[in-house]
């Protein structure tokens, strides 16, 4: 069926489609996630019309998952459609092992990781999720025990990488989009895997939602309306969390003692809020509850932590810290470091800067050995001081316990020259008027900040 150019004209769009694009996001460049299915193909034609009218550059991106025998055919379809519309197309292939568990979740992470890598500051990525997708998302999250934030469903817009993700079709149902696409004479691909009810979302789509519709007609819009109520509640909870964040603020961080003074529900909500603000996914309710209890109530000499996906929250003195998961340092590691170059030190970064009157007295190209802290290691802090345990000295200088495990010790032969950027041996320090090389250890952990 040929594409109907008259109906494609912006002036001939029906009111509900015009309303979906009533507020266009300001951007110099648009991207569209194009699968080749009905929804994304329909959105491609919509955006192509709008981009031409508003002189905006539109690109499409197609992700080849390599999991379906028809994947090459879908890619060729996307190429033909984009060529006809003169829309540049980027194709990326994802390496996914279908035999490993959690295929749906792994594929989703791979897709969004690819999208983030493409988006630059100010870019907008459009996705063709619609009202039925929203209802399925809310039901899935409900069955997983999600809270208010999860039950709010997919937002119409959110930050993604350097740009923003936009879902303009959330107000339209699948049947409406298919009807409009048919009226326009569009051609699209059908993904046979969408019929496979082994996947949770497909089971909901083909087994659960039809049963709900038979018993409670227009269940999808009702679920979407409930999601909007949850979204409003989540905004109010966010405002409350911002108020509590100011109440527990102490310098740039949060006071653990003040944090503990909040009611249970409020401190849990505050921690979720702060983790999301820092770009981390909060752990599940059980882990968050037990971990937060330990962080706030463990004895002062304990080392409690709350573990999340790819990070942990640690307590040190009256502060909470975000510590990303790093490879464990090798106790026998002894790397060579040219002091005027950077060194990858177990996923941390060690450099040195030339400074007048500070740093190690050496020329730029000299090499040093870098090792980790050894059990029972002792050193002499000053020429008139006795040798003492290095761990005790680190405690006195308020070095957090997790930092000690990765602490780079800088040697020349068997002589300890420097302890990261905390201490330089007196015999190796430059004198006044000389320029030395000051070590700088770039630590990846950070204070859990109360304010942005």
CSV table of C-alpha atoms in Angstrom, one decimal:
chain,number,residue,atom,x,y,z
A,1,UNK,CA,0.0,0.0,0.0
A,2,UNK,CA,1.5,3.4,-1.0
A,3,UNK,CA,2.1,6.0,1.8
A,4,UNK,CA,-0.7,8.6,1.8
A,5,UNK,CA,1.2,11.9,1.5
A,6,UNK,CA,-2.1,13.9,2.0
A,7,UNK,CA,-2.8,12.3,5.3
A,8,UNK,CA,0.8,12.6,6.4
A,9,UNK,CA,0.6,16.4,6.0
A,10,UNK,CA,0.6,18.0,9.4
A,11,UNK,CA,-2.6,19.9,8.7
A,12,UNK,CA,-4.5,16.7,8.2
A,13,UNK,CA,-3.4,15.0,11.4
A,14,UNK,CA,-6.3,14.0,13.8
A,15,UNK,CA,-6.6,15.9,17.0
A,16,UNK,CA,-5.3,13.2,19.3
A,17,UNK,CA,-2.1,12.8,17.2
A,18,UNK,CA,-1.6,16.6,17.1
A,19,UNK,CA,-2.1,16.7,20.9
A,20,UNK,CA,0.6,14.1,21.3
A,21,UNK,CA,3.2,16.5,19.8
A,22,UNK,CA,1.7,19.7,21.1
A,23,UNK,CA,4.8,20.5,23.1
A,24,UNK,CA,8.0,19.7,21.1
A,25,UNK,CA,11.2,19.5,23.0
A,26,UNK,CA,13.8,22.1,22.1
A,27,UNK,CA,16.8,20.4,20.5
A,28,UNK,CA,19.3,20.8,17.7
A,29,UNK,CA,19.1,17.1,16.9
A,30,UNK,CA,16.5,14.3,17.3
A,31,UNK,CA,17.2,10.6,17.4
A,32,UNK,CA,14.6,7.9,17.0
A,33,UNK,CA,14.9,4.3,18.3
A,34,UNK,CA,13.7,2.4,15.2
A,35,UNK,CA,12.9,-1.3,15.5
A,36,UNK,CA,11.0,-1.6,12.2
A,37,UNK,CA,7.8,-2.5,13.9
A,38,UNK,CA,4.5,-0.6,13.5
A,39,UNK,CA,4.9,1.8,16.5
A,40,UNK,CA,8.5,3.0,15.7
A,41,UNK,CA,7.8,3.2,12.0
A,42,UNK,CA,4.7,5.3,12.6
A,43,UNK,CA,6.7,7.6,14.9
A,44,UNK,CA,9.5,7.9,12.3
A,45,UNK,CA,7.0,9.3,9.8
A,46,UNK,CA,5.6,11.7,12.4
A,47,UNK,CA,9.0,13.0,13.4
A,48,UNK,CA,10.1,13.2,9.8
A,49,UNK,CA,7.2,15.5,9.1
A,50,UNK,CA,7.8,17.6,12.2
A,51,UNK,CA,11.5,17.8,11.8
A,52,UNK,CA,11.1,19.1,8.3
A,53,UNK,CA,8.6,21.7,9.4
A,54,UNK,CA,10.8,22.9,12.3
A,55,UNK,CA,14.3,22.6,10.5
A,56,UNK,CA,15.5,20.0,13.0
A,57,UNK,CA,18.0,17.3,12.1
A,58,UNK,CA,16.5,13.8,12.6
A,59,UNK,CA,18.6,10.6,12.9
A,60,UNK,CA,17.3,7.0,13.4
A,61,UNK,CA,19.1,4.3,15.3
A,62,UNK,CA,18.4,0.6,14.7
A,63,UNK,CA,19.7,-2.0,17.1
A,64,UNK,CA,20.4,-5.5,15.7
A,65,UNK,CA,20.0,-7.9,18.6
A,66,UNK,CA,21.1,-10.9,16.6
A,67,UNK,CA,18.5,-13.1,18.4
A,68,UNK,CA,15.9,-13.6,15.6
A,69,UNK,CA,16.4,-15.2,12.2
A,70,UNK,CA,14.5,-12.2,10.7
A,71,UNK,CA,16.8,-9.6,12.2
A,72,UNK,CA,18.7,-8.9,9.0
A,73,UNK,CA,15.3,-8.4,7.2
A,74,UNK,CA,14.3,-5.9,9.8
A,75,UNK,CA,17.5,-4.0,9.4
A,76,UNK,CA,17.0,-3.8,5.6
A,77,UNK,CA,13.5,-2.6,6.1
A,78,UNK,CA,14.7,0.2,8.3
A,79,UNK,CA,17.4,1.1,5.8
A,80,UNK,CA,14.8,1.3,3.0
A,81,UNK,CA,12.3,3.5,5.0
A,82,UNK,CA,15.0,5.8,6.2
A,83,UNK,CA,16.5,6.2,2.7
A,84,UNK,CA,13.0,7.0,1.3
A,85,UNK,CA,12.5,9.7,4.0
A,86,UNK,CA,16.2,10.9,3.7
A,87,UNK,CA,16.7,10.2,7.4
A,88,UNK,CA,20.3,9.1,8.3
A,89,UNK,CA,20.3,5.7,10.0
A,90,UNK,CA,22.8,4.3,12.4
A,91,UNK,CA,22.8,0.5,13.0
A,92,UNK,CA,24.5,-1.1,16.0
A,93,UNK,CA,24.8,-4.8,16.7
A,94,UNK,CA,24.4,-6.1,20.2
A,95,UNK,CA,26.3,-9.1,21.5
A,96,UNK,CA,23.7,-11.0,23.6
A,97,UNK,CA,24.0,-14.6,24.7
A,98,UNK,CA,20.4,-16.1,24.5
A,99,UNK,CA,21.4,-19.0,26.8
A,100,UNK,CA,22.2,-16.8,29.8
A,101,UNK,CA,19.4,-15.9,32.3
A,102,UNK,CA,17.6,-12.6,32.4
A,103,UNK,CA,17.7,-12.1,28.6
A,104,UNK,CA,15.0,-9.4,28.7
A,105,UNK,CA,16.8,-7.3,31.3
A,106,UNK,CA,20.2,-7.8,29.6
A,107,UNK,CA,18.9,-6.7,26.3
A,108,UNK,CA,17.3,-3.6,27.9
A,109,UNK,CA,20.5,-2.6,29.5
A,110,UNK,CA,22.4,-3.1,26.3
A,111,UNK,CA,19.9,-1.0,24.3
A,112,UNK,CA,20.0,1.9,26.7
A,113,UNK,CA,23.8,1.7,27.1
A,114,UNK,CA,24.0,2.1,23.3
A,115,UNK,CA,21.5,5.0,23.3
A,116,UNK,CA,23.5,6.8,26.0
A,117,UNK,CA,26.7,6.5,24.1
A,118,UNK,CA,25.2,8.3,21.0
A,119,UNK,CA,23.4,11.2,22.7
A,120,UNK,CA,25.3,14.4,23.0
A,121,UNK,CA,24.3,17.4,25.1
A,122,UNK,CA,21.0,18.8,24.0
A,123,UNK,CA,20.0,15.7,21.9
A,124,UNK,CA,16.6,14.1,22.2
A,125,UNK,CA,15.9,10.4,21.8
A,126,UNK,CA,12.3,9.5,20.9
A,127,UNK,CA,10.9,6.1,21.7
A,128,UNK,CA,7.5,4.8,20.5
A,129,UNK,CA,6.1,3.4,23.8
A,130,UNK,CA,2.3,3.9,23.9
A,131,UNK,CA,-0.5,3.5,26.4
A,132,UNK,CA,-0.6,-0.3,26.2
A,133,UNK,CA,3.1,-0.5,26.9
A,134,UNK,CA,2.6,1.8,29.9
A,135,UNK,CA,-0.1,-0.5,31.3
A,136,UNK,CA,2.1,-3.6,30.9
A,137,UNK,CA,5.0,-1.8,32.6
A,138,UNK,CA,2.9,-0.8,35.6
A,139,UNK,CA,1.5,-4.4,36.0
A,140,UNK,CA,5.0,-5.9,35.7
A,141,UNK,CA,6.3,-3.5,38.4
A,142,UNK,CA,3.3,-4.2,40.6
A,143,UNK,CA,4.0,-7.9,40.4
A,144,UNK,CA,7.6,-7.3,41.4
A,145,UNK,CA,6.5,-5.3,44.4
A,146,UNK,CA,7.6,-1.9,43.3
A,147,UNK,CA,6.7,1.2,45.3
A,148,UNK,CA,5.2,4.5,44.2
A,149,UNK,CA,8.1,5.5,41.9
A,150,UNK,CA,7.9,2.2,40.0
A,151,UNK,CA,4.1,2.2,39.8
A,152,UNK,CA,4.3,5.7,38.2
A,153,UNK,CA,5.3,3.8,35.0
A,154,UNK,CA,7.4,5.2,32.2
A,155,UNK,CA,7.8,9.0,32.3
A,156,UNK,CA,7.0,11.0,29.2
A,157,UNK,CA,10.5,12.5,29.4
A,158,UNK,CA,13.6,11.8,31.4
A,159,UNK,CA,17.4,12.4,31.3
A,160,UNK,CA,19.4,9.9,29.3
A,161,UNK,CA,23.2,10.3,28.9
A,162,UNK,CA,23.9,13.8,27.7
A,163,UNK,CA,20.4,14.3,26.4
A,164,UNK,CA,16.8,13.4,27.1
A,165,UNK,CA,14.5,10.5,26.3
A,166,UNK,CA,11.0,11.5,25.0
A,167,UNK,CA,7.9,9.3,24.7
A,168,UNK,CA,5.3,11.3,22.8
A,169,UNK,CA,2.9,8.4,22.2
A,170,UNK,CA,2.1,7.4,25.8
A,171,UNK,CA,-1.4,8.9,25.4
A,172,UNK,CA,-2.3,6.7,22.3
A,173,UNK,CA,-3.3,3.1,22.5
A,174,UNK,CA,-1.8,0.4,20.3
A,175,UNK,CA,-5.0,-0.1,18.3
A,176,UNK,CA,-5.2,3.6,17.5
A,177,UNK,CA,-1.6,3.8,16.2
A,178,UNK,CA,-2.2,0.7,14.1
A,179,UNK,CA,-5.3,2.3,12.6
A,180,UNK,CA,-3.5,5.5,11.8
A,181,UNK,CA,-0.5,3.7,10.3
A,182,UNK,CA,-3.0,1.7,8.1
A,183,UNK,CA,-4.7,4.9,7.0
A,184,UNK,CA,-1.3,6.3,6.0
A,185,UNK,CA,-0.4,3.2,4.1
A,186,UNK,CA,2.7,2.4,6.1
A,187,UNK,CA,4.6,-0.8,5.8
A,188,UNK,CA,6.3,-2.4,8.8
A,189,UNK,CA,7.9,-5.6,10.1
A,190,UNK,CA,6.3,-8.0,12.6
A,191,UNK,CA,8.6,-9.4,15.3
A,192,UNK,CA,7.7,-13.1,15.7
A,193,UNK,CA,9.3,-13.1,19.2
A,194,UNK,CA,6.6,-10.8,20.4
A,195,UNK,CA,4.3,-13.8,20.4
A,196,UNK,CA,6.6,-15.8,22.7
A,197,UNK,CA,4.8,-15.9,26.1
A,198,UNK,CA,7.9,-17.2,27.8
A,199,UNK,CA,8.8,-13.6,28.2
A,200,UNK,CA,7.0,-11.8,31.0
A,201,UNK,CA,5.8,-8.8,28.9
A,202,UNK,CA,4.5,-10.9,26.1
A,203,UNK,CA,2.6,-13.1,28.6
A,204,UNK,CA,1.0,-10.0,30.0
A,205,UNK,CA,0.2,-8.7,26.6
A,206,UNK,CA,-1.4,-11.9,25.1
A,207,UNK,CA,-2.8,-13.6,28.2
A,208,UNK,CA,-3.4,-11.2,31.0
A,209,UNK,CA,-4.4,-7.9,29.3
A,210,UNK,CA,-7.1,-9.5,27.1
A,211,UNK,CA,-8.7,-11.1,30.1
A,212,UNK,CA,-8.7,-7.8,32.0
A,213,UNK,CA,-10.2,-6.1,29.0
A,214,UNK,CA,-13.0,-8.7,28.8
A,215,UNK,CA,-13.9,-8.2,32.5
A,216,UNK,CA,-13.0,-4.5,32.8
A,217,UNK,CA,-13.1,-2.8,29.4
A,218,UNK,CA,-10.5,0.0,28.8
A,219,UNK,CA,-8.3,-1.4,31.6
A,220,UNK,CA,-5.2,0.0,29.9
A,221,UNK,CA,-6.2,3.7,30.2
A,222,UNK,CA,-7.4,3.1,33.8
A,223,UNK,CA,-4.0,1.6,34.7
A,224,UNK,CA,-2.3,4.5,33.0
A,225,UNK,CA,-4.5,6.9,35.0
A,226,UNK,CA,-3.4,5.2,38.3
A,227,UNK,CA,0.2,5.5,37.1
A,228,UNK,CA,-0.3,9.2,36.8
A,229,UNK,CA,-1.6,9.4,40.3
A,230,UNK,CA,1.5,7.5,41.5
A,231,UNK,CA,3.7,10.0,39.5
A,232,UNK,CA,2.1,12.9,41.3
A,233,UNK,CA,2.6,11.1,44.7
A,234,UNK,CA,6.2,10.5,43.8
A,235,UNK,CA,6.8,14.2,43.1
A,236,UNK,CA,5.3,15.0,46.5
A,237,UNK,CA,7.6,12.4,48.1
A,238,UNK,CA,10.5,14.0,46.2
A,239,UNK,CA,9.7,17.4,47.7
A,240,UNK,CA,9.5,15.9,51.2
A,241,UNK,CA,12.9,14.2,50.6
A,242,UNK,CA,14.4,17.5,49.6
A,243,UNK,CA,13.2,19.1,52.8
A,244,UNK,CA,14.6,16.2,54.8
A,245,UNK,CA,17.9,16.4,52.9
A,246,UNK,CA,18.3,20.0,54.0
A,247,UNK,CA,17.5,19.0,57.6
A,248,UNK,CA,20.2,16.3,57.7
A,249,UNK,CA,22.8,18.3,55.8
A,250,UNK,CA,26.2,18.7,57.4
A,251,UNK,CA,28.7,20.5,55.2
A,252,UNK,CA,28.6,18.9,51.8
A,253,UNK,CA,27.5,15.5,53.2
A,254,UNK,CA,24.8,14.2,55.5
A,255,UNK,CA,25.0,13.7,59.2
A,256,UNK,CA,24.3,10.0,60.1
A,257,UNK,CA,23.1,11.1,63.6
A,258,UNK,CA,20.6,13.5,62.0
A,259,UNK,CA,19.6,10.9,59.4
A,260,UNK,CA,18.9,8.4,62.2
A,261,UNK,CA,16.5,11.0,63.8
A,262,UNK,CA,14.0,10.7,61.0
A,263,UNK,CA,11.1,8.3,61.0
A,264,UNK,CA,11.8,5.0,59.3
A,265,UNK,CA,9.7,5.6,56.2
A,266,UNK,CA,11.2,9.1,55.7
A,267,UNK,CA,14.8,8.1,56.0
A,268,UNK,CA,14.2,5.2,53.6
A,269,UNK,CA,12.6,7.6,51.1
A,270,UNK,CA,15.4,10.1,51.6
A,271,UNK,CA,18.1,7.5,50.9
A,272,UNK,CA,16.3,6.3,47.8
A,273,UNK,CA,16.0,9.9,46.7
A,274,UNK,CA,19.7,10.7,47.3
A,275,UNK,CA,20.9,7.5,45.5
A,276,UNK,CA,18.8,8.3,42.4
A,277,UNK,CA,20.1,11.9,42.4
A,278,UNK,CA,23.7,10.5,42.4
A,279,UNK,CA,22.9,8.2,39.5
A,280,UNK,CA,22.6,4.9,41.4
A,281,UNK,CA,19.6,2.5,41.4
A,282,UNK,CA,18.4,2.0,45.0
A,283,UNK,CA,18.4,-1.7,46.2
A,284,UNK,CA,15.2,-3.6,46.9
A,285,UNK,CA,13.1,-2.9,50.0
A,286,UNK,CA,14.5,-5.7,52.2
A,287,UNK,CA,18.1,-4.9,51.5
A,288,UNK,CA,17.6,-1.2,51.8
A,289,UNK,CA,15.8,-1.6,55.2
A,290,UNK,CA,18.4,-3.9,56.8
A,291,UNK,CA,21.4,-2.1,55.2
A,292,UNK,CA,20.1,1.3,56.4
A,293,UNK,CA,19.5,0.0,59.9
A,294,UNK,CA,23.1,-1.2,60.0
A,295,UNK,CA,24.5,2.1,58.7
A,296,UNK,CA,22.6,4.2,61.3
A,297,UNK,CA,22.8,1.9,64.4
A,298,UNK,CA,25.9,-0.2,64.2
A,299,UNK,CA,28.6,0.6,66.9
A,300,UNK,CA,31.0,3.4,66.1
A,301,UNK,CA,34.0,1.0,65.6
A,302,UNK,CA,32.0,-1.2,63.1
A,303,UNK,CA,32.2,-0.9,59.3
A,304,UNK,CA,28.6,-1.3,58.2
A,305,UNK,CA,27.6,-1.0,54.6
A,306,UNK,CA,24.6,-1.2,52.3
A,307,UNK,CA,25.1,-3.0,49.0
A,308,UNK,CA,23.5,-2.0,45.7
A,309,UNK,CA,24.0,-2.9,42.1
A,310,UNK,CA,27.6,-1.9,41.4
A,311,UNK,CA,28.2,0.1,44.5
A,312,UNK,CA,27.9,0.2,48.3
A,313,UNK,CA,27.0,2.9,50.8
A,314,UNK,CA,29.6,3.0,53.6
A,315,UNK,CA,29.7,4.8,56.9
A,316,UNK,CA,32.7,6.6,58.2
A,317,UNK,CA,32.5,8.7,61.3
A,318,UNK,CA,29.3,10.8,60.9
A,319,UNK,CA,29.2,10.6,57.1
A,320,UNK,CA,27.9,8.3,54.4
A,321,UNK,CA,30.0,7.5,51.3
A,322,UNK,CA,29.2,6.1,47.9
A,323,UNK,CA,31.8,3.5,47.0
A,324,UNK,CA,31.6,2.0,43.5
A,325,UNK,CA,32.5,-1.7,43.1
A,326,UNK,CA,36.2,-2.0,42.1
A,327,UNK,CA,38.4,-5.1,41.4
A,328,UNK,CA,40.1,-6.3,44.5
A,329,UNK,CA,43.7,-5.1,44.7
A,330,UNK,CA,46.3,-7.8,44.3
A,331,UNK,CA,48.3,-8.1,47.6
A,332,UNK,CA,51.5,-8.9,45.6
A,333,UNK,CA,51.0,-6.1,43.0
A,334,UNK,CA,54.1,-4.0,42.3
A,335,UNK,CA,53.5,-1.8,39.2
A,336,UNK,CA,56.1,0.5,37.7
A,337,UNK,CA,55.0,4.2,37.4
A,338,UNK,CA,56.7,6.9,35.4
A,339,UNK,CA,55.9,9.9,37.5
A,340,UNK,CA,55.0,12.2,34.7
A,341,UNK,CA,52.4,9.8,33.3
A,342,UNK,CA,49.1,8.4,34.7
A,343,UNK,CA,48.8,5.0,36.2
A,344,UNK,CA,45.7,2.8,36.2
A,345,UNK,CA,45.7,1.5,39.8
A,346,UNK,CA,43.0,-1.1,40.2
A,347,UNK,CA,40.4,1.1,38.5
A,348,UNK,CA,41.5,4.2,40.4
A,349,UNK,CA,43.9,6.7,38.8
A,350,UNK,CA,47.3,7.9,40.0
A,351,UNK,CA,49.0,11.0,38.5
A,352,UNK,CA,51.5,13.6,39.6
A,353,UNK,CA,51.6,17.4,39.0
A,354,UNK,CA,54.6,19.7,38.9
A,355,UNK,CA,54.4,22.2,41.8
A,356,UNK,CA,56.7,24.8,43.1
A,357,UNK,CA,57.8,24.2,46.7
A,358,UNK,CA,55.8,20.9,47.0
A,359,UNK,CA,56.0,17.3,45.9
A,360,UNK,CA,58.7,14.7,45.3
A,361,UNK,CA,62.1,15.9,44.4
A,362,UNK,CA,62.8,14.1,41.1
A,363,UNK,CA,63.0,14.7,37.4
A,364,UNK,CA,59.9,14.0,35.3
A,365,UNK,CA,60.9,10.8,33.7
A,366,UNK,CA,61.9,8.8,36.8
A,367,UNK,CA,60.2,5.6,37.6
A,368,UNK,CA,58.8,4.4,40.9
A,369,UNK,CA,57.3,1.2,42.2
A,370,UNK,CA,53.7,1.3,43.4
A,371,UNK,CA,52.4,-1.3,45.9
A,372,UNK,CA,49.4,-1.9,48.2
A,373,UNK,CA,49.5,-1.8,52.0
A,374,UNK,CA,51.0,-4.9,53.5
A,375,UNK,CA,50.0,-6.5,56.8
A,376,UNK,CA,52.1,-5.3,59.7
A,377,UNK,CA,53.8,-2.6,57.5
A,378,UNK,CA,55.7,0.1,59.5
A,379,UNK,CA,57.3,3.4,58.6
A,380,UNK,CA,59.0,6.4,60.1
A,381,UNK,CA,56.7,9.5,59.6
A,382,UNK,CA,59.6,12.0,60.4
A,383,UNK,CA,63.3,11.9,61.0
A,384,UNK,CA,63.0,12.3,64.8
A,385,UNK,CA,60.0,10.0,65.1
A,386,UNK,CA,60.0,6.3,65.9
A,387,UNK,CA,58.8,3.6,63.4
A,388,UNK,CA,55.2,2.9,63.8
A,389,UNK,CA,52.4,0.8,62.2
A,390,UNK,CA,51.2,2.5,59.0
A,391,UNK,CA,47.6,1.3,59.6
A,392,UNK,CA,47.5,3.2,62.9
A,393,UNK,CA,48.8,6.3,61.2
A,394,UNK,CA,46.1,6.1,58.6
A,395,UNK,CA,43.4,5.8,61.3
A,396,UNK,CA,44.8,8.9,63.0
A,397,UNK,CA,44.7,10.8,59.7
A,398,UNK,CA,41.0,9.8,59.1
A,399,UNK,CA,41.6,7.6,56.1
A,400,UNK,CA,38.4,5.5,55.6
A,401,UNK,CA,38.8,1.7,55.9
A,402,UNK,CA,37.8,1.0,52.3
A,403,UNK,CA,40.4,3.5,51.0
A,404,UNK,CA,43.2,1.8,52.8
A,405,UNK,CA,42.7,-1.4,50.7
A,406,UNK,CA,43.4,0.5,47.5
A,407,UNK,CA,45.9,3.0,48.9
A,408,UNK,CA,48.9,3.3,46.5
A,409,UNK,CA,52.3,3.3,48.3
A,410,UNK,CA,55.1,4.8,46.2
A,411,UNK,CA,58.5,3.3,46.5
A,412,UNK,CA,62.0,3.9,45.1
A,413,UNK,CA,63.7,0.5,45.4
A,414,UNK,CA,62.7,-0.6,48.9
A,415,UNK,CA,62.4,3.0,50.2
A,416,UNK,CA,58.9,4.3,50.9
A,417,UNK,CA,58.8,7.7,49.1
A,418,UNK,CA,55.1,8.6,49.4
A,419,UNK,CA,51.7,7.4,50.7
A,420,UNK,CA,49.4,8.4,47.8
A,421,UNK,CA,48.9,12.1,48.1
A,422,UNK,CA,48.9,12.1,51.9
A,423,UNK,CA,52.5,12.0,52.9
A,424,UNK,CA,56.0,12.4,51.3
A,425,UNK,CA,59.2,11.1,53.0
A,426,UNK,CA,61.2,14.1,54.4
A,427,UNK,CA,64.3,13.0,52.5
A,428,UNK,CA,62.4,13.2,49.2
A,429,UNK,CA,60.5,16.5,49.6
A,430,UNK,CA,61.6,19.5,47.5
A,431,UNK,CA,62.9,22.5,49.3
A,432,UNK,CA,61.5,26.1,49.0
A,433,UNK,CA,62.0,27.5,45.5
A,434,UNK,CA,62.3,24.1,43.8
A,435,UNK,CA,59.6,22.4,41.7
A,436,UNK,CA,58.6,18.9,42.7
A,437,UNK,CA,56.1,16.3,41.5
A,438,UNK,CA,53.1,16.2,43.7
A,439,UNK,CA,51.2,12.8,43.6
A,440,UNK,CA,47.4,13.1,43.0
A,441,UNK,CA,45.3,10.0,43.7
A,442,UNK,CA,41.9,10.3,41.9
A,443,UNK,CA,39.5,8.4,44.2
A,444,UNK,CA,36.2,7.2,42.7
A,445,UNK,CA,34.3,7.2,46.0
A,446,UNK,CA,32.3,10.3,47.0
A,447,UNK,CA,30.3,11.7,49.9
A,448,UNK,CA,26.6,11.1,49.8
A,449,UNK,CA,25.7,14.7,49.3
A,450,UNK,CA,22.6,16.2,50.9
A,451,UNK,CA,22.4,19.1,48.4
A,452,UNK,CA,23.1,19.0,44.6
